[in-house]
Coordinates of C-alpha atoms in Angstrom, one line a residue:
X8 CA -14.3 6.5 180.7
X9 CA -17.5 4.9 179.4
X10 CA -18.2 5.7 175.8
X11 CA -20.7 8.5 175.5
X12 CA -23.4 8.7 172.8
X13 CA -23.4 12.3 171.7
X14 CA -25.7 14.5 169.7
X15 CA -25.2 18.1 168.4
X16 CA -27.9 20.6 168.1
X17 CA -27.8 24.3 167.1
X18 CA -29.7 26.6 169.3
X19 CA -31.2 30.0 168.3
X20 CA -31.2 31.5 171.8
X21 CA -29.6 30.8 175.2
X22 CA -31.6 29.3 178.0
X23 CA -33.1 31.7 180.4
X24 CA -31.3 30.1 183.3
X25 CA -28.1 28.0 183.7
X26 CA -26.7 26.4 186.6
X27 CA -23.2 27.6 185.7
X28 CA -21.7 29.9 183.0
X29 CA -17.9 29.4 182.3
X30 CA -15.7 31.5 180.0
X31 CA -12.2 32.8 179.6
X32 CA -11.2 36.3 179.4
X33 CA -8.0 37.8 178.0
X34 CA -6.6 40.4 175.4
X35 CA -9.4 39.7 172.9
X36 CA -12.3 42.1 173.1
X37 CA -14.7 39.3 172.2
X38 CA -13.9 37.6 175.5
X39 CA -16.4 39.8 177.1
X40 CA -18.8 40.2 174.1
X41 CA -21.4 38.1 176.0
X42 CA -21.8 40.9 178.6
X43 CA -23.3 43.1 175.9
X44 CA -24.9 40.7 173.5
X45 CA -26.5 38.0 175.7
X46 CA -29.3 38.0 178.3
X47 CA -29.4 35.0 180.6
X48 CA -29.4 34.1 184.3
X49 CA -26.9 31.8 185.9
X50 CA -26.4 30.6 189.5
X51 CA -22.7 30.6 189.1
X52 CA -20.6 32.9 186.7
X53 CA -16.9 32.2 186.3
X54 CA -14.5 33.7 183.8
X55 CA -11.0 32.3 184.0
X56 CA -8.1 34.4 183.0
X57 CA -4.6 33.5 181.6
X58 CA -1.3 34.1 183.2
X59 CA -0.1 35.7 179.9
X60 CA 0.0 38.6 179.4
X61 CA -0.1 40.1 182.9
X62 CA -2.8 42.6 183.4
X63 CA -0.2 44.8 185.3
X64 CA 2.1 45.2 182.2
X65 CA 2.0 48.6 180.4
X66 CA 0.9 47.6 176.9
X67 CA -2.3 47.6 175.0
X68 CA -3.0 43.8 175.4
X69 CA -2.5 44.0 179.2
X70 CA -4.9 47.1 179.3
X71 CA -7.5 45.1 177.5
X72 CA -7.1 42.2 180.0
X73 CA -7.5 44.6 183.0
X74 CA -10.5 46.1 181.4
X75 CA -12.2 42.8 180.8
X76 CA -11.5 41.7 184.3
X77 CA -13.0 44.8 185.7
X78 CA -16.1 44.6 183.6
X79 CA -16.6 41.0 184.6
X80 CA -16.1 41.7 188.3
X81 CA -18.7 44.4 188.1
X82 CA -21.2 42.0 186.5
X83 CA -20.7 39.5 189.3
X84 CA -18.3 37.1 187.7
X85 CA -15.4 35.3 189.6
X86 CA -12.2 36.0 187.6
X87 CA -9.4 33.8 188.8
X88 CA -6.1 33.8 186.9
X89 CA -5.0 30.2 186.3
X90 CA -2.9 27.9 184.3
X91 CA -4.4 25.1 182.3
X92 CA -4.1 22.5 185.1
X93 CA -6.0 24.7 187.5
X94 CA -8.5 25.6 184.8
X95 CA -9.5 21.9 184.5
X96 CA -9.7 21.5 188.2
X97 CA -12.0 24.5 188.6
X98 CA -14.2 23.3 185.7
X99 CA -14.6 19.9 187.3
X100 CA -15.4 21.5 190.6
X101 CA -18.1 23.8 189.1
X102 CA -19.6 20.8 187.4
X103 CA -19.8 18.8 190.5
X104 CA -21.8 21.5 192.2
X105 CA -24.6 21.2 189.7
X106 CA -27.6 19.3 191.0
X107 CA -31.2 18.8 189.9
X108 CA -32.2 21.6 192.3
X109 CA -29.6 24.1 191.1
X110 CA -30.0 23.4 187.5
X111 CA -28.5 20.7 185.3
X112 CA -27.4 22.9 182.5
X113 CA -24.0 24.5 181.9
X114 CA -23.0 27.1 179.4
X115 CA -19.5 28.1 178.1
X116 CA -18.3 30.8 175.9
X117 CA -15.2 29.1 174.0
X118 CA -14.5 32.2 171.8
X119 CA -11.3 33.1 173.8
X120 CA -10.5 29.7 175.3
X121 CA -7.3 27.9 174.1
X122 CA -7.7 24.5 172.4
X123 CA -6.3 22.8 175.5
X124 CA -8.9 24.5 177.6
X125 CA -11.7 23.7 175.2
X126 CA -10.6 19.9 175.3
X127 CA -10.6 20.0 179.1
X128 CA -14.0 21.6 179.3
X129 CA -15.6 19.0 176.9
X130 CA -13.9 16.0 178.5
X131 CA -14.7 17.1 182.0
X132 CA -18.4 17.6 180.9
X133 CA -18.6 13.9 179.5
X134 CA -17.0 12.5 182.6
X135 CA -19.5 14.2 184.9
X136 CA -22.4 13.4 182.6
X137 CA -21.9 9.7 182.9
X138 CA -23.7 9.4 186.3
X139 CA -25.0 12.9 187.1
X140 CA -25.9 16.3 185.8
X141 CA -25.2 18.1 183.7
X142 CA -26.7 16.3 180.7
X143 CA -26.1 19.0 178.2
X144 CA -23.5 21.7 177.5
X145 CA -24.3 24.8 175.6
X146 CA -21.2 26.2 173.8
X147 CA -21.2 29.8 172.7
X148 CA -18.9 31.0 169.9
X149 CA -18.5 34.6 168.7
X150 CA -16.9 34.6 165.3
X151 CA -14.2 37.4 164.9
X152 CA -14.4 40.0 162.3
X153 CA -12.0 39.6 159.4
X154 CA -10.2 42.9 160.0
X155 CA -9.6 42.2 163.7
X156 CA -8.4 38.7 163.4
X157 CA -5.5 39.0 160.8
X158 CA -2.3 37.3 161.9
X159 CA 1.3 37.8 160.8
X160 CA 3.5 34.8 160.3
X161 CA 4.1 33.0 163.6
X162 CA 6.6 30.1 163.6
X163 CA 5.2 26.7 164.8
X164 CA 6.7 26.3 168.3
X165 CA 4.9 23.3 169.6
X166 CA 2.7 20.5 168.2
X167 CA 1.1 17.8 170.4
X168 CA -2.1 16.5 172.1
X169 CA -4.7 19.1 173.3
X170 CA -5.2 16.9 176.4
X171 CA -3.5 13.7 177.7
X172 CA -6.8 11.8 176.9
X173 CA -6.6 12.9 173.3
X174 CA -3.1 11.7 172.6
X175 CA -4.5 8.8 170.4
X176 CA -3.8 5.3 171.1
X177 CA -4.4 3.2 168.1
X178 CA -4.6 -0.6 168.4
X179 CA -2.1 -1.2 165.6
X180 CA 0.8 1.4 165.6
X181 CA 1.9 0.2 162.2
X182 CA -1.3 1.5 160.4
X183 CA -0.8 4.4 158.1
X184 CA -1.1 7.9 159.7
X185 CA -4.2 10.0 158.8
X186 CA -4.8 13.6 159.6
X187 CA -8.2 15.4 159.5
X188 CA -7.1 19.1 159.6
X189 CA -9.1 22.3 159.7
X190 CA -7.7 25.3 158.0
X191 CA -7.5 28.8 159.4
X192 CA -5.9 32.3 158.5
X193 CA -2.7 31.7 160.4
X194 CA -0.1 32.1 157.6
X195 CA 1.6 28.8 156.7
X196 CA 0.5 27.1 159.9
X197 CA -1.0 24.1 158.1
X198 CA 2.2 23.8 156.0
X199 CA 4.2 23.3 159.2
X200 CA 1.9 20.7 160.5
X201 CA 2.0 18.7 157.3
X202 CA 5.8 18.9 157.2
X203 CA 6.0 17.7 160.7
X204 CA 3.5 14.9 160.5
X205 CA 4.0 13.7 157.0
X206 CA 0.6 12.0 157.0
X207 CA -0.2 9.2 154.6
X208 CA -3.8 10.3 154.4
X209 CA -4.8 14.1 154.6
X210 CA -8.4 15.3 154.7
X211 CA -8.9 19.1 154.9
X212 CA -11.8 21.2 156.2
X213 CA -12.1 24.8 154.9
X214 CA -14.5 27.1 156.7
X215 CA -16.8 29.5 154.9
X216 CA -17.0 32.8 156.8
X217 CA -19.6 35.5 157.1
X218 CA -17.3 37.9 155.2
X219 CA -16.1 37.4 151.6
X220 CA -12.6 38.6 152.5
X221 CA -12.2 35.8 155.0
X222 CA -12.7 33.1 152.2
X223 CA -10.2 34.8 150.1
X224 CA -7.7 35.0 152.9
X225 CA -8.1 31.3 153.7
X226 CA -7.4 30.3 150.1
X227 CA -4.3 32.6 150.0
X228 CA -2.7 31.4 153.2
X229 CA -3.3 27.8 152.6
X230 CA -2.7 27.5 148.9
X231 CA 0.3 25.2 149.4
X232 CA -1.4 22.6 151.6
X233 CA -4.5 22.8 149.4
X234 CA -2.3 22.0 146.4
X235 CA -1.3 18.6 148.0
X236 CA -4.4 17.8 150.1
X237 CA -6.9 17.4 147.3
X238 CA -10.4 19.0 147.4
X239 CA -11.3 20.1 150.8
X240 CA -14.6 19.7 152.6
X241 CA -16.2 23.1 152.9
X242 CA -18.3 23.8 156.0
X243 CA -20.3 26.7 157.6
X244 CA -19.9 27.4 161.3
X245 CA -23.6 28.4 161.0
X246 CA -24.4 24.7 160.4
X247 CA -22.6 22.9 163.2
X248 CA -24.8 19.9 163.0
X249 CA -23.7 19.0 159.4
X250 CA -20.2 19.8 160.3
X251 CA -20.2 17.4 163.2
X252 CA -21.8 14.6 161.4
X253 CA -19.2 15.0 158.6
X254 CA -16.3 14.9 161.0
X255 CA -17.8 11.9 162.8
X256 CA -18.3 10.0 159.5
X257 CA -14.9 10.9 158.2
X258 CA -13.3 10.1 161.5
X259 CA -15.0 6.6 161.9
X260 CA -14.1 5.7 158.3
X261 CA -10.4 6.6 158.7
X262 CA -10.1 5.2 162.3
X263 CA -10.9 1.7 160.9
X264 CA -7.8 1.7 158.6
X265 CA -5.4 4.3 160.0
X266 CA -3.8 6.0 163.0
X267 CA -6.1 9.1 163.1
X268 CA -5.3 12.6 164.4
X269 CA -7.6 15.6 164.2
X270 CA -5.7 18.9 163.9
X271 CA -8.2 21.6 164.5
X272 CA -6.7 24.8 163.1
X273 CA -9.2 27.6 162.3
X274 CA -12.2 28.5 164.4
X275 CA -12.5 27.4 168.0
X276 CA -15.8 25.9 167.5
X277 CA -14.3 23.5 164.9
X278 CA -11.9 22.4 167.6
X279 CA -14.8 21.7 170.1
X280 CA -16.5 19.6 167.5
X281 CA -13.3 17.7 166.7
X282 CA -12.9 16.9 170.4
X283 CA -16.5 15.8 170.5
X284 CA -16.2 13.5 167.5
X285 CA -12.9 12.0 168.9
X286 CA -14.5 11.2 172.2
X287 CA -17.5 9.5 170.3
X288 CA -15.2 7.4 168.2
X289 CA -12.8 6.3 171.0
X290 CA -9.4 6.7 172.7
X291 CA -7.6 5.5 169.6
X292 CA -8.2 8.9 168.0
X293 CA -6.1 11.9 168.9
X294 CA -6.7 15.6 168.8
X295 CA -3.5 17.7 168.5
X296 CA -2.9 21.4 168.6
X297 CA -0.3 23.5 166.7
X298 CA 0.8 26.5 168.7
X299 CA 3.3 29.4 168.5
X300 CA 3.5 29.5 172.3
X301 CA 4.5 32.8 173.8
X302 CA 5.4 34.0 170.3
X303 CA 1.7 34.3 169.4
X304 CA 0.6 37.7 168.2
X305 CA -1.7 39.4 170.7
X306 CA -4.5 40.1 168.2
X307 CA -7.6 41.9 169.4
X308 CA -10.2 39.7 167.9
X309 CA -13.6 41.5 168.0
X310 CA -17.0 39.7 167.8
X311 CA -18.8 40.0 164.6
X312 CA -22.6 39.5 164.8
X313 CA -24.6 37.0 166.8
X314 CA -22.9 34.1 168.6
X315 CA -23.3 30.5 167.3
X316 CA -24.8 28.4 170.1
X317 CA -24.3 24.6 170.0
X318 CA -25.8 22.2 172.4
X319 CA -23.8 18.9 173.1
X320 CA -26.1 16.3 174.7
X321 CA -24.6 13.2 176.3
X322 CA -26.1 9.8 177.1
X323 CA -23.8 7.0 178.2
X324 CA -23.6 3.5 176.7
X325 CA -22.7 0.5 178.8

């Protein structure tokens, strides 16, 4: 993959027309918030489901999945249920259909995507943008309300690369290990990551939410890792340009003298920007995800306020 030159820009409104709209739907109510809160036209509309939980099961989460799929279908969306491998194949297929005539723009709501799917989306976009359309990707993120997004303790079940391309392949495997880690409200999730990685260098990023309760909860659930990680970098999701530049500067500095891994706990938009920064720096940088697997609580995250819209523009060097 040729190295892309990347830029990040916050947008106030969606485009009136997109060549393609992509999203994922599931048990979170915010997975269909765009149906009620956004106005746009798109030649292609695809919302990809997950194979867990099944919409046919008799529980509240499955009923929410079935309702989301029905609403999307009525609005003209294709709603295939796929695994992560098929998700990436469909994304690549949809991107390959875009031409100058049909529209070179693509939009994606990442609010209910997994971190693996976010990574596959961004990587697929950059690979296609090397030689053809699209040249920019608009990401939409609906922050969840504090009350609807509270998690119980979920043991860390798996920890590894978000995508094979983001495993991290440093030139010198003997360099010290550095972790740039975002923090979220998942109880003690960051503690488990630090215990597993045992990084020599730890840089923490702490989000500032739209609700005061969110900030208090973050401090509470991450008090142990904050006590060992030093002063964190505070960021606002409403200022994604500054966040991206900070991640890029921190990542470039650490990649020169360490084996660097981004660990994007917390908001999904932070994860997308970590992937973008890692792609910009080079394949020696990894982006890894920490997951509870099928043990994750099926929390009904509900959208709070307007979405954050981030445009990623790609031009290719070399």
